[in-house]
């Protein structure tokens, strides 16, 4: 999370906040109390600039 957040240009705290809200721009996996960013998703987002939200195809995200 820390490295992915930094690569995307925001702080660790902001990254975790985005995960809690379901708005982190990459796919994440929760394993117990651990949150991991899917590396392939991070690379696609960094390359394309298009967010890839959990459970929602790119372009179909509706904020709550």
XYZ file of N, CA and C in Angstrom:
192
model
N 0.810 -1.191 0.000
C 0.000 0.000 0.000
C 0.854 1.256 0.000
N 1.879 1.267 0.824
C 2.697 2.477 0.928
C 3.365 2.804 -0.408
N 3.983 1.793 -1.016
C 4.683 2.013 -2.290
C 3.707 2.379 -3.405
N 2.569 1.694 -3.446
C 1.580 1.979 -4.486
C 1.023 3.396 -4.324
N 0.734 3.771 -3.089
C 0.225 5.122 -2.845
C 1.239 6.162 -3.295
N 2.486 5.939 -2.938
C 3.547 6.885 -3.317
C 3.687 6.948 -4.840
N 3.617 5.794 -5.508
C 3.734 5.770 -6.976
C 2.586 6.524 -7.642
N 1.428 6.517 -6.985
C 0.261 7.196 -7.543
C 0.177 8.659 -7.126
N 1.075 9.066 -6.240
C 1.174 10.474 -5.902
C 0.395 10.934 -4.689
N 0.032 10.003 -3.806
C -0.613 10.440 -2.584
C -0.032 9.716 -1.373
N -0.375 10.214 -0.192
C 0.204 9.691 1.045
C -0.362 8.317 1.401
N 0.327 7.658 2.311
C -0.111 6.358 2.811
C -1.508 6.475 3.420
N -1.722 7.499 4.240
C -3.023 7.691 4.889
C -4.130 7.901 3.856
N -3.856 8.695 2.840
C -4.837 8.929 1.779
C -5.129 7.626 1.037
N -4.093 6.817 0.801
C -4.276 5.526 0.138
C -5.216 4.622 0.911
N -5.003 4.504 2.216
C -5.882 3.669 3.042
C -7.295 4.243 3.101
N -7.418 5.553 3.112
C -8.733 6.179 3.098
C -9.467 5.830 1.803
N -8.765 5.897 0.684
C -9.376 5.548 -0.601
C -9.792 4.082 -0.644
N -8.985 3.200 -0.057
C -9.346 1.773 -0.004
C -10.635 1.604 0.790
N -10.720 2.251 1.947
C -11.928 2.141 2.781
C -13.176 2.610 2.037
N -13.025 3.638 1.210
C -14.169 4.174 0.460
C -14.416 3.436 -0.854
N -13.536 2.483 -1.202
C -13.687 1.754 -2.465
C -13.267 2.566 -3.663
N -12.404 3.573 -3.448
C -12.003 4.477 -4.522
C -10.511 4.419 -4.848
N -9.777 3.438 -4.307
C -8.366 3.314 -4.652
C -8.298 2.954 -6.129
N -7.466 3.629 -6.914
C -7.503 3.460 -8.374
C -6.981 2.123 -8.898
N -6.487 1.257 -8.028
C -6.019 -0.071 -8.432
C -6.807 -1.129 -7.661
N -6.754 -2.349 -8.151
C -7.375 -3.448 -7.430
C -6.573 -3.735 -6.171
N -7.261 -3.982 -5.084
C -6.626 -4.340 -3.825
C -7.234 -5.637 -3.311
N -6.461 -6.349 -2.520
C -6.898 -7.610 -1.937
C -6.737 -7.498 -0.433
N -7.779 -7.815 0.303
C -7.707 -7.835 1.758
C -7.451 -9.271 2.190
N -6.392 -9.484 2.948
C -6.049 -10.793 3.490
C -5.965 -10.612 4.997
N -7.014 -10.999 5.689
C -7.075 -10.730 7.121
C -7.076 -9.235 7.346
N -6.104 -8.757 8.121
C -5.999 -7.322 8.376
C -5.026 -6.634 7.421
N -4.494 -7.384 6.475
C -3.510 -6.855 5.536
C -4.188 -6.455 4.225
N -3.782 -5.322 3.697
C -4.277 -4.864 2.401
C -3.116 -4.873 1.417
N -3.297 -5.562 0.308
C -2.259 -5.653 -0.722
C -2.787 -5.110 -2.035
N -1.929 -4.417 -2.754
C -2.280 -3.906 -4.075
C -1.870 -4.950 -5.108
N -2.746 -5.229 -6.056
C -2.450 -6.176 -7.132
C -1.451 -5.493 -8.067
N -0.242 -6.039 -8.139
C 0.858 -5.420 -8.888
C 0.492 -5.189 -10.353
N -0.114 -6.178 -10.990
C -0.482 -6.037 -12.400
C -1.463 -4.884 -12.590
N -2.385 -4.723 -11.649
C -3.342 -3.621 -11.720
C -2.630 -2.282 -11.566
N -1.709 -2.187 -10.605
C -0.940 -0.954 -10.409
C -0.188 -0.584 -11.678
N 0.457 -1.547 -12.304
C 1.214 -1.274 -13.521
C 0.303 -0.803 -14.654
N -0.873 -1.432 -14.786
C -1.821 -1.000 -15.832
C -2.296 0.430 -15.581
N -2.585 0.755 -14.327
C -3.056 2.104 -13.998
C -1.954 3.130 -14.255
N -0.730 2.814 -13.853
C 0.379 3.738 -14.083
C 0.636 3.943 -15.573
N 0.475 2.891 -16.348
C 0.718 2.976 -17.792
C -0.400 3.715 -18.521
N -1.642 3.401 -18.172
C -2.770 3.962 -18.922
C -3.327 5.252 -18.329
N -3.155 5.429 -17.030
C -3.754 6.580 -16.375
C -5.231 6.392 -16.065
N -5.789 5.234 -16.412
C -7.193 4.926 -16.169
C -7.333 4.125 -14.883
N -8.220 4.525 -13.978
C -8.406 3.764 -12.740
C -9.008 2.393 -13.017
N -8.738 1.468 -12.135
C -9.210 0.093 -12.253
C -9.738 -0.302 -10.873
N -10.986 0.016 -10.605
C -11.554 -0.181 -9.272
C -11.940 -1.622 -9.035
N -11.932 -2.009 -7.758
C -12.362 -3.353 -7.368
C -13.827 -3.576 -7.739
N -14.080 -4.659 -8.447
C -15.449 -5.044 -8.743
C -16.156 -4.221 -9.796
N -15.509 -3.223 -10.368
C -16.157 -2.389 -11.377
C -15.206 -2.220 -12.554
N -15.647 -2.545 -13.753
C -14.799 -2.328 -14.916
C -14.461 -0.847 -15.067
N -13.323 -0.567 -15.616
C -12.911 0.837 -15.828
C -13.977 1.554 -16.632
N -14.273 2.771 -16.224
C -15.272 3.555 -16.929
C -16.689 3.373 -16.414
N -16.907 2.406 -15.525
C -18.235 2.151 -15.000
C -18.328 2.415 -13.501
N -17.468 3.221 -12.976
C -17.448 3.513 -11.553
C -18.420 4.629 -11.242
N -19.252 4.422 -10.238
C -20.149 5.472 -9.793
C -19.877 5.733 -8.321
N -19.445 6.941 -7.973
C -19.132 7.240 -6.579
C -20.385 7.180 -5.705
N -20.185 6.812 -4.430
C -21.333 6.727 -3.521
C -21.527 8.007 -2.756
